[in-house]
Amino acid sequence: MNHKLSWRELEAGCILTQPGSASQYCTGDWRSRRPVLDEEKCNKCGLCWLYCPEGAITLKEDGSYETNLFYCKGCGICAHECKQGAITMVEEEE
Amino acid sequence: MRRVALEGSFAAAEAARIADVDVIAAYPITPQTHIVERLAEMVADGELDAEYIDVESEHSALSCLLGASAVGARTFTATAGQGLELMHEVLYIASSMRLPIIMAVANRALSAPLSVWGDHSDAMAVRDSGWIQVFAENSQEVSDLILWAFRVGEDRKVLFPVMVHLDGFHISHVTEPVLLPDKEEVDRFLPPYCYPLPLDPDRPVTMGAYGPPEIYSEAKKAQEVALRESKEVILRGWEEFRDAFGRSYSPVELHPPQGAKTLLLTMGSFSETAQLAVDQKRRKGEDVGLLSIRLWRPFPFEELSGAARDAHTLIIFDRSISFGGPGGPVACEVKSALYSEQRRPKVVSFIGGLGGRDVSQKEFEQMIDRGVEIVEKGSLGMYETIGIRD
């Protein structure tokens, strides 16, 4: 959401006319810790991808995984579930 | 136009029928039951082509109508007292989503002790819910205001739900002569409901979406401005109603039209008894008048201060208590409305008529005498009660 709407620009009842516009909402802003993947330890099992409640982890062509930080809220579930200990949550810095 | 004897509840049901509602969802509760019972009969007998949804609670009744209104159906329900309270959270959703559901409320006291009888406690608990709200004084007004409510609420410039308050038993169960317009006349007055952005698979929209801090304040400001601006259509709706059916309504009414020195202020059916008291006083040569409020939300600030400006004493009668607060809710709002006026009357607040307790013509006369006495002695307190045993 680059342009912040004024109250005059809203549809009556805040109706949204553009389907799927929630994808423009940067939930990554909520994050205080960021997952960092150690590719050496990762065995590409996909548990992080399976458990991520935001669907913020995507499968790359080479079979490894990456986190979309636009959506990642930093909940740490991926790090908790990873059997290889390949994901570390690190503090976001200003 | 037909002149028929109807109790207030049936006048409400008839108005919904001739407005040709599409969906009714309701749960019976005294003293409103006759309204939806009659509508259920109409649907069952084929007199009204509408969906009648039996629900398990008032919360569900209003929730059903959110959906129906959102796809573009004309919707109606009725409730009272505890039922209105059970709807409470959904009331805010209806107004915030700008869905013009029309609801008759047969005003009832709130428990405990359990009371099915009338007062304004239920209405006052929902006064900030964002609905347009009017108070009827008799069965004719019930029918007229419901027809007007569809015209105003569904207007594209308005799109707000409307509550038409009628006093439980004092109106809902009293049979009076009512002029009922024919459906053809109403069809000319009331255009079809056409919601600008309905739920439609071919034109997908999202309603009631999540409003994070980035947008919630803007949403509320837009809603508040829209409710205040609905006043223009509210007034025009009454003009159109007068042109179509010959009866005139206004946000407040002053009787007699020229300002009297002492004014009694009431809302709802007790205004008719209060008027008898005022007329009796006037026959004795006292300079007394009656100011009644019909439009409760949006509050008629201009009309009220205009009508009260020339009075010296304003005696306000409330049928509910704001517990631990500054007295009667109507008195509080009127005082707030007058506070910034240069010329304003002294305001005396009375509370009575709770849980079905009658207030007689004589008691209204005593209220006027006592109000004048309080102002003359300069002993203005917070409020006094009337008709409550000491």
Coordinates of C-alpha atoms in Angstrom, one line a residue:
Chain A
M1 CA 0.0 0.0 0.0
N2 CA 2.1 2.9 -1.2
H3 CA -0.6 5.5 -1.5
K4 CA -2.4 6.0 1.9
L5 CA -6.1 6.5 1.2
S6 CA -7.9 9.5 2.8
W7 CA -11.3 9.0 4.3
R8 CA -12.8 10.7 1.3
E9 CA -11.4 8.0 -1.0
L10 CA -13.0 5.0 0.7
E11 CA -16.1 3.2 -0.8
A12 CA -19.2 3.3 1.4
G13 CA -18.8 0.6 4.0
C14 CA -15.1 0.2 3.1
I15 CA -16.0 -2.2 0.4
L16 CA -13.0 -3.4 -1.6
T17 CA -13.6 -3.6 -5.3
Q18 CA -10.2 -5.1 -6.2
P19 CA -10.2 -8.9 -5.5
G20 CA -7.1 -10.3 -3.8
S21 CA -5.8 -6.9 -2.7
A22 CA -4.8 -8.3 0.6
S23 CA -1.6 -9.6 -1.2
Q24 CA -0.5 -6.0 -1.3
Y25 CA -0.4 -5.8 2.5
C26 CA 3.1 -6.0 3.9
T27 CA 2.7 -8.3 6.9
G28 CA 6.5 -8.4 7.0
D29 CA 6.3 -5.1 8.8
W30 CA 5.2 -7.0 11.9
R31 CA 8.4 -9.0 12.2
S32 CA 10.9 -8.5 15.0
R33 CA 13.0 -11.6 14.1
R34 CA 14.0 -12.9 10.7
P35 CA 14.6 -16.5 9.7
V36 CA 18.0 -17.2 8.3
L37 CA 18.7 -20.4 6.5
D38 CA 22.0 -22.3 6.6
E39 CA 22.0 -24.0 3.2
E40 CA 24.8 -26.3 4.3
K41 CA 22.5 -27.9 6.9
C42 CA 19.3 -27.8 4.9
N43 CA 18.3 -31.2 3.5
K44 CA 15.4 -29.8 1.4
C45 CA 12.8 -31.8 3.3
G46 CA 10.2 -29.0 3.0
L47 CA 8.9 -29.1 6.6
C48 CA 9.4 -25.3 6.8
W49 CA 7.3 -24.8 3.7
L50 CA 4.6 -27.1 5.1
Y51 CA 4.4 -25.5 8.5
C52 CA 4.6 -21.8 7.5
P53 CA 1.2 -20.4 8.5
E54 CA 1.5 -17.5 6.0
G55 CA 2.6 -19.4 2.9
A56 CA 5.6 -17.1 2.9
I57 CA 8.1 -19.9 2.1
T58 CA 8.4 -20.9 -1.6
L59 CA 10.1 -23.8 -3.3
K60 CA 12.9 -22.7 -5.7
E61 CA 13.8 -24.5 -8.9
D62 CA 16.8 -26.1 -7.4
G63 CA 14.7 -27.8 -4.7
S64 CA 15.7 -25.4 -1.9
Y65 CA 13.4 -23.0 -0.1
E66 CA 13.4 -19.3 0.4
T67 CA 11.3 -17.0 2.7
N68 CA 9.4 -14.0 1.2
L69 CA 10.2 -11.3 3.8
F70 CA 7.4 -9.1 2.4
Y71 CA 4.9 -11.5 4.2
C72 CA 7.0 -13.3 6.8
K73 CA 5.8 -12.2 10.3
G74 CA 8.8 -13.7 12.0
C75 CA 6.8 -16.2 14.1
G76 CA 9.6 -18.8 14.1
I77 CA 7.6 -21.9 13.4
C78 CA 9.9 -22.8 10.5
A79 CA 12.9 -22.7 12.8
H80 CA 11.1 -24.7 15.5
E81 CA 10.0 -27.4 13.1
C82 CA 13.3 -27.7 11.1
K83 CA 14.8 -31.2 12.1
Q84 CA 18.2 -30.2 10.8
G85 CA 18.5 -27.0 12.9
A86 CA 19.1 -25.2 9.6
I87 CA 17.0 -22.1 10.4
T88 CA 18.0 -19.5 13.0
M89 CA 15.8 -16.6 14.0
V90 CA 17.9 -13.4 14.2
E91 CA 16.9 -10.1 15.6
E92 CA 15.8 -7.5 13.0
E93 CA 17.9 -4.4 13.4
E94 CA 16.7 -0.9 12.8
Chain B
M1 CA -55.5 4.9 0.7
R2 CA -57.4 2.9 3.3
R3 CA -58.5 3.9 6.8
V4 CA -58.3 0.9 9.0
A5 CA -58.2 0.1 12.8
L6 CA -54.8 -1.4 13.5
E7 CA -52.6 -2.0 16.6
G8 CA -49.2 -0.4 16.2
S9 CA -47.5 -3.7 15.6
F10 CA -49.8 -4.5 12.7
A11 CA -49.3 -1.0 11.3
A12 CA -45.5 -1.8 11.3
A13 CA -46.2 -5.1 9.5
E14 CA -48.5 -3.5 7.0
A15 CA -45.8 -0.9 6.2
A16 CA -43.2 -3.6 5.6
R17 CA -45.7 -5.5 3.4
I18 CA -46.6 -2.5 1.1
A19 CA -42.9 -1.6 0.9
D20 CA -42.6 -5.1 -0.6
V21 CA -39.7 -6.4 1.5
D22 CA -37.7 -9.3 0.1
V23 CA -36.3 -10.9 3.3
I24 CA -37.4 -10.9 6.9
A25 CA -35.4 -12.6 9.5
A26 CA -36.8 -12.3 13.0
Y27 CA -37.0 -13.8 16.5
P28 CA -40.2 -13.2 18.5
I29 CA -39.9 -11.1 21.7
T30 CA -42.5 -9.2 23.6
P31 CA -43.8 -6.6 22.9
Q32 CA -42.6 -6.8 19.3
T33 CA -43.9 -10.4 18.6
H34 CA -47.1 -9.3 16.8
I35 CA -45.1 -7.5 14.1
V36 CA -43.2 -10.5 12.9
E37 CA -46.0 -12.9 13.7
R38 CA -48.2 -10.9 11.3
L39 CA -45.5 -10.8 8.7
A40 CA -45.0 -14.6 9.0
E41 CA -48.8 -15.0 8.4
M42 CA -48.6 -12.7 5.3
V43 CA -45.8 -14.8 3.8
A44 CA -47.5 -18.1 4.6
D45 CA -50.8 -16.8 3.2
G46 CA -49.2 -15.6 0.0
E47 CA -50.0 -11.9 0.7
L48 CA -46.3 -11.1 0.7
D49 CA -43.7 -12.6 -1.6
A50 CA -40.7 -12.6 0.7
E51 CA -38.3 -15.0 2.3
Y52 CA -39.2 -15.4 6.0
I53 CA -36.2 -16.8 7.9
D54 CA -36.9 -18.3 11.4
V55 CA -33.7 -17.9 13.4
E56 CA -32.5 -19.0 16.7
S57 CA -31.8 -15.6 18.2
E58 CA -31.8 -11.9 17.5
H59 CA -28.1 -12.0 16.9
S60 CA -28.8 -14.4 14.0
A61 CA -31.8 -12.3 12.8
L62 CA -29.7 -9.3 12.1
S63 CA -26.7 -11.4 10.9
C64 CA -29.0 -13.0 8.3
L65 CA -30.1 -9.6 7.1
L66 CA -26.5 -8.4 6.7
G67 CA -26.1 -11.1 4.0
A68 CA -29.5 -10.5 2.5
S69 CA -29.0 -6.7 2.3
A70 CA -25.5 -7.2 0.9
V71 CA -26.8 -9.1 -2.2
G72 CA -29.3 -6.3 -2.8
A73 CA -32.5 -7.5 -1.0
R74 CA -34.9 -5.2 0.8
T75 CA -34.8 -6.3 4.4
F76 CA -36.9 -5.8 7.5
T77 CA -36.9 -7.1 11.1
A78 CA -38.2 -6.1 14.5
T79 CA -37.1 -6.6 18.1
A80 CA -37.3 -5.2 21.6
G81 CA -35.4 -4.9 24.9
Q82 CA -33.2 -7.8 25.5
G83 CA -33.4 -8.8 21.9
L84 CA -32.0 -5.5 20.8
E85 CA -29.1 -6.0 23.3
L86 CA -28.4 -9.4 21.9
M87 CA -28.1 -7.8 18.5
H88 CA -25.7 -5.2 19.8
E89 CA -22.5 -6.1 18.1
V90 CA -24.2 -6.8 14.8
L91 CA -25.9 -3.3 14.9
Y92 CA -22.4 -1.7 14.5
I93 CA -21.6 -4.1 11.7
A94 CA -24.8 -3.2 9.8
S95 CA -24.1 0.6 10.0
S96 CA -20.4 0.3 9.4
M97 CA -20.9 -1.8 6.3
R98 CA -23.6 0.6 5.2
L99 CA -26.4 -2.0 4.8
P100 CA -29.8 -0.3 4.9
I101 CA -31.7 -2.8 7.1
I102 CA -35.0 -1.4 8.4
M103 CA -35.9 -2.4 12.0
A104 CA -38.9 -1.6 14.2
V105 CA -38.1 -1.6 17.9
A106 CA -41.0 -1.9 20.3
N107 CA -39.2 -0.2 23.2
R108 CA -38.9 -2.3 26.3
A109 CA -37.2 -2.0 29.6
L110 CA -34.0 -4.0 30.3
S111 CA -33.8 -6.8 32.9
A112 CA -33.3 -7.2 35.9
P113 CA -35.9 -7.3 37.4
L114 CA -37.4 -9.0 34.4
S115 CA -39.8 -6.6 32.6
V116 CA -41.5 -6.9 29.3
W117 CA -43.0 -3.5 29.6
G118 CA -42.0 -0.3 28.0
D119 CA -39.3 2.4 28.5
H120 CA -36.4 3.7 26.5
S121 CA -33.5 1.8 28.1
D122 CA -33.1 -0.4 25.1
A123 CA -32.9 2.5 22.6
M124 CA -30.5 4.5 24.7
A125 CA -28.1 1.5 25.0
V126 CA -27.8 1.5 21.2
R127 CA -27.8 5.2 20.5
D128 CA -24.2 5.3 19.3
S129 CA -24.5 2.3 17.0
G130 CA -24.5 4.4 13.9
W131 CA -28.1 3.7 12.8
I132 CA -30.5 6.5 11.8
Q133 CA -33.1 6.5 14.6
V134 CA -36.6 8.0 14.9
F135 CA -39.2 7.8 17.6
A136 CA -42.9 7.4 16.6
E137 CA -45.7 8.9 18.7
N138 CA -48.6 6.8 17.4
S139 CA -49.5 3.9 15.0
Q140 CA -49.9 6.3 12.1
E141 CA -46.3 7.5 12.6
V142 CA -45.1 3.9 12.9
S143 CA -46.4 3.0 9.5
D144 CA -45.4 6.3 7.9
L145 CA -41.9 6.3 9.4
I146 CA -41.2 2.7 8.3
L147 CA -42.1 3.6 4.7
W148 CA -40.0 6.7 4.9
A149 CA -37.1 4.7 6.5
F150 CA -36.9 2.5 3.4
R151 CA -36.9 5.6 1.2
V152 CA -34.1 7.3 3.2
G153 CA -31.9 4.3 4.3
E154 CA -31.7 2.8 0.8
D155 CA -30.9 6.2 -0.9
R156 CA -27.4 5.9 -2.5
K157 CA -26.3 9.0 -0.7
V158 CA -27.3 7.5 2.7
L159 CA -27.0 3.7 2.8
F160 CA -27.6 3.4 6.5
P161 CA -29.8 1.1 8.5
V162 CA -32.8 2.7 10.2
M163 CA -34.5 2.0 13.6
V164 CA -38.1 3.1 14.0
H165 CA -38.8 3.1 17.7
L166 CA -42.3 2.6 18.9
D167 CA -43.2 2.4 22.6
G168 CA -43.8 -1.2 23.7
F169 CA -47.5 -1.7 24.6
H170 CA -48.3 2.0 24.5
I171 CA -48.1 1.9 20.7
S172 CA -47.4 -1.8 19.8
H173 CA -50.6 -3.1 21.5
V174 CA -52.9 -0.1 21.1
T175 CA -55.5 -0.2 18.3
E176 CA -55.9 3.1 16.5
P177 CA -57.2 4.3 13.1
V178 CA -54.4 4.3 10.6
L179 CA -54.3 5.6 7.0
L180 CA -52.6 2.9 4.9
P181 CA -51.5 3.9 1.4
D182 CA -52.0 1.4 -1.5
K183 CA -49.1 -0.4 -2.9
E184 CA -49.2 1.6 -6.1
E185 CA -48.9 4.8 -4.2
V186 CA -45.9 3.4 -2.3
D187 CA -44.3 2.2 -5.5
R188 CA -44.3 5.7 -6.7
F189 CA -42.7 7.0 -3.5
L190 CA -40.2 4.2 -2.9
P191 CA -37.9 3.3 -5.8
P192 CA -36.5 -0.3 -5.9
Y193 CA -33.5 -1.0 -3.7
C194 CA -30.4 -0.9 -5.7
Y195 CA -27.2 -1.4 -3.7
P196 CA -24.3 0.1 -5.5
L197 CA -21.8 -2.7 -4.9
P198 CA -23.7 -5.8 -4.1
L199 CA -22.2 -9.3 -3.6
D200 CA -22.1 -10.6 -7.1
P201 CA -19.9 -13.4 -8.4
D202 CA -19.5 -11.5 -11.8
R203 CA -18.3 -8.4 -10.0
P204 CA -16.4 -9.6 -6.9
V205 CA -16.0 -7.3 -4.0
T206 CA -14.9 -7.8 -0.4
M207 CA -17.2 -6.6 2.4
G208 CA -16.3 -6.3 6.1
A209 CA -12.6 -6.7 5.4
Y210 CA -10.0 -6.4 8.1
G211 CA -9.2 -2.7 8.9
P212 CA -5.7 -2.4 10.4
P213 CA -4.7 0.9 12.2
E214 CA -3.6 2.3 8.8
I215 CA -7.2 2.6 7.7
Y216 CA -9.6 2.2 10.6
S217 CA -9.7 5.8 11.6
E218 CA -10.4 6.9 8.0
A219 CA -13.2 4.4 7.8
K220 CA -14.8 5.7 11.0
K221 CA -14.5 9.3 9.9
A222 CA -16.1 8.5 6.6
Q223 CA -19.0 6.8 8.4
E224 CA -19.5 9.7 10.8
V225 CA -19.5 12.3 8.0
A226 CA -21.9 10.2 6.0
L227 CA -24.3 9.8 8.9
R228 CA -24.3 13.5 9.5
E229 CA -24.8 14.3 5.8
S230 CA -27.7 11.9 5.6
K231 CA -29.8 14.7 7.2
E232 CA -30.3 16.3 3.8
V233 CA -32.0 13.1 2.4
I234 CA -33.8 12.6 5.7
L235 CA -35.4 16.0 5.3
R236 CA -36.1 15.6 1.6
G237 CA -37.6 12.2 2.3
W238 CA -40.1 13.8 4.6
E239 CA -40.9 16.5 2.0
E240 CA -41.5 13.7 -0.6
F241 CA -43.6 11.8 1.9
R242 CA -45.8 14.9 2.4
D243 CA -46.1 15.4 -1.3
A244 CA -47.1 11.7 -1.8
F245 CA -49.3 11.1 1.2
G246 CA -50.2 14.5 2.7
R247 CA -48.7 14.1 6.2
S248 CA -45.7 16.2 7.3
Y249 CA -42.9 15.2 9.6
S250 CA -39.9 17.1 11.0
P251 CA -36.9 16.3 13.2
V252 CA -38.5 18.1 16.1
E253 CA -42.0 19.4 16.7
L254 CA -43.0 22.5 18.6
H255 CA -46.5 22.9 19.9
P256 CA -47.7 25.7 19.6
P257 CA -45.3 26.6 16.8
Q258 CA -44.4 30.0 18.4
G259 CA -41.9 29.5 21.2
A260 CA -43.5 29.5 24.7
K261 CA -41.6 30.7 27.8
T262 CA -41.7 27.2 29.4
L263 CA -41.2 24.1 27.2
L264 CA -41.7 20.5 28.1
L265 CA -39.6 18.1 26.0
T266 CA -40.6 14.5 25.4
M267 CA -39.8 11.7 22.9
G268 CA -42.1 8.9 21.8
S269 CA -45.8 8.1 22.6
F270 CA -45.8 10.0 25.9
S271 CA -45.6 13.2 23.9
E272 CA -49.3 12.8 23.3
T273 CA -50.1 12.7 27.0
A274 CA -47.7 15.6 27.5
Q275 CA -49.5 17.6 24.9
L276 CA -52.8 17.2 26.8
A277 CA -51.0 18.6 29.9
V278 CA -49.6 21.5 27.9
D279 CA -53.0 22.3 26.4
Q280 CA -54.7 22.2 29.8
K281 CA -52.1 24.6 31.1
R282 CA -52.5 26.9 28.1
R283 CA -56.3 27.0 28.7
K284 CA -55.4 28.3 32.2
G285 CA -53.4 31.1 30.5
E286 CA -49.9 29.7 31.2
D287 CA -47.2 30.2 28.6
V288 CA -46.3 26.6 28.2
G289 CA -45.4 24.6 25.1
L290 CA -44.3 21.1 24.0
L291 CA -41.1 20.3 22.2
S292 CA -40.9 16.7 21.0
I293 CA -38.0 15.0 19.3
R294 CA -38.7 12.7 16.4
L295 CA -35.2 12.4 14.8
W296 CA -32.8 11.0 17.5
R297 CA -29.9 10.1 15.1
P298 CA -28.4 12.0 13.4
F299 CA -29.2 14.4 16.3
P300 CA -31.1 17.5 15.1
F301 CA -28.8 20.1 16.7
E302 CA -30.0 23.1 14.6
E303 CA -33.7 22.4 14.8
L304 CA -33.5 21.7 18.6
S305 CA -31.6 24.9 19.5
G306 CA -33.8 26.9 17.1
A307 CA -36.9 25.6 18.8
A308 CA -35.6 26.0 22.4
R309 CA -33.8 29.4 21.9
D310 CA -36.7 31.6 23.1
A311 CA -37.7 29.5 26.1
H312 CA -36.7 30.4 29.6
T313 CA -37.2 27.0 31.0
L314 CA -36.8 23.6 29.3
I315 CA -38.2 20.6 31.2
I316 CA -37.0 17.3 29.8
F317 CA -38.7 14.0 30.5
D318 CA -36.6 10.8 30.1
R319 CA -37.7 7.2 30.2
S320 CA -34.4 5.7 31.1
I321 CA -31.5 6.2 33.5
S322 CA -27.8 6.6 32.7
F323 CA -26.7 4.8 35.8
G324 CA -24.1 6.8 37.7
G325 CA -24.0 9.3 35.0
P326 CA -25.6 12.8 34.6
G327 CA -29.3 11.7 34.6
G328 CA -31.5 11.1 31.7
P329 CA -29.8 10.5 28.3
V330 CA -32.2 12.8 26.4
A331 CA -31.5 15.6 28.9
C332 CA -27.8 15.0 28.6
E333 CA -27.8 15.3 24.9
V334 CA -30.0 18.3 24.8
K335 CA -27.8 20.1 27.4
S336 CA -24.8 19.3 25.2
A337 CA -26.5 20.6 22.1
L338 CA -27.4 23.8 23.8
Y339 CA -24.1 24.4 25.7
S340 CA -22.5 26.5 23.0
E341 CA -25.6 28.6 22.3
Q342 CA -25.5 32.2 23.4
R343 CA -29.2 32.2 24.3
R344 CA -30.3 29.0 26.0
P345 CA -33.0 28.0 28.5
K346 CA -32.4 26.6 31.9
V347 CA -32.7 22.8 31.7
V348 CA -34.6 20.7 34.2
S349 CA -34.4 16.9 34.0
F350 CA -37.0 14.4 35.1
I351 CA -36.9 10.6 34.9
G352 CA -40.0 8.4 35.0
G353 CA -42.2 6.1 33.0
L354 CA -39.8 3.2 33.6
G355 CA -40.7 -0.4 32.9
G356 CA -44.2 0.3 31.8
R357 CA -45.1 2.8 34.6
D358 CA -47.6 5.3 33.2
V359 CA -47.1 9.0 33.5
S360 CA -50.5 10.7 33.6
Q361 CA -51.6 14.1 32.2
K362 CA -51.7 15.3 35.8
E363 CA -48.1 14.1 36.5
F364 CA -46.9 16.0 33.4
E365 CA -48.7 19.1 34.7
Q366 CA -47.0 18.6 38.1
M367 CA -43.6 18.2 36.3
I368 CA -44.2 21.6 34.6
D369 CA -45.0 23.2 37.9
R370 CA -42.1 21.7 39.6
G371 CA -39.7 22.5 36.8
V372 CA -40.7 26.2 36.8
E373 CA -40.4 26.2 40.7
I374 CA -36.9 24.7 40.5
V375 CA -35.7 27.4 38.0
E376 CA -37.4 30.2 40.0
K377 CA -35.7 29.1 43.2
G378 CA -32.4 28.6 41.4
S379 CA -32.2 25.1 42.9
L380 CA -31.2 23.3 39.7
G381 CA -29.9 19.8 40.6
M382 CA -29.0 16.9 38.4
Y383 CA -32.4 15.4 37.9
E384 CA -35.6 14.5 39.8
T385 CA -37.9 11.5 39.4
I386 CA -41.6 11.5 38.8
G387 CA -44.1 8.9 39.9
I388 CA -41.6 6.9 41.9
R389 CA -42.6 6.0 45.5
D390 CA -40.3 7.5 48.1

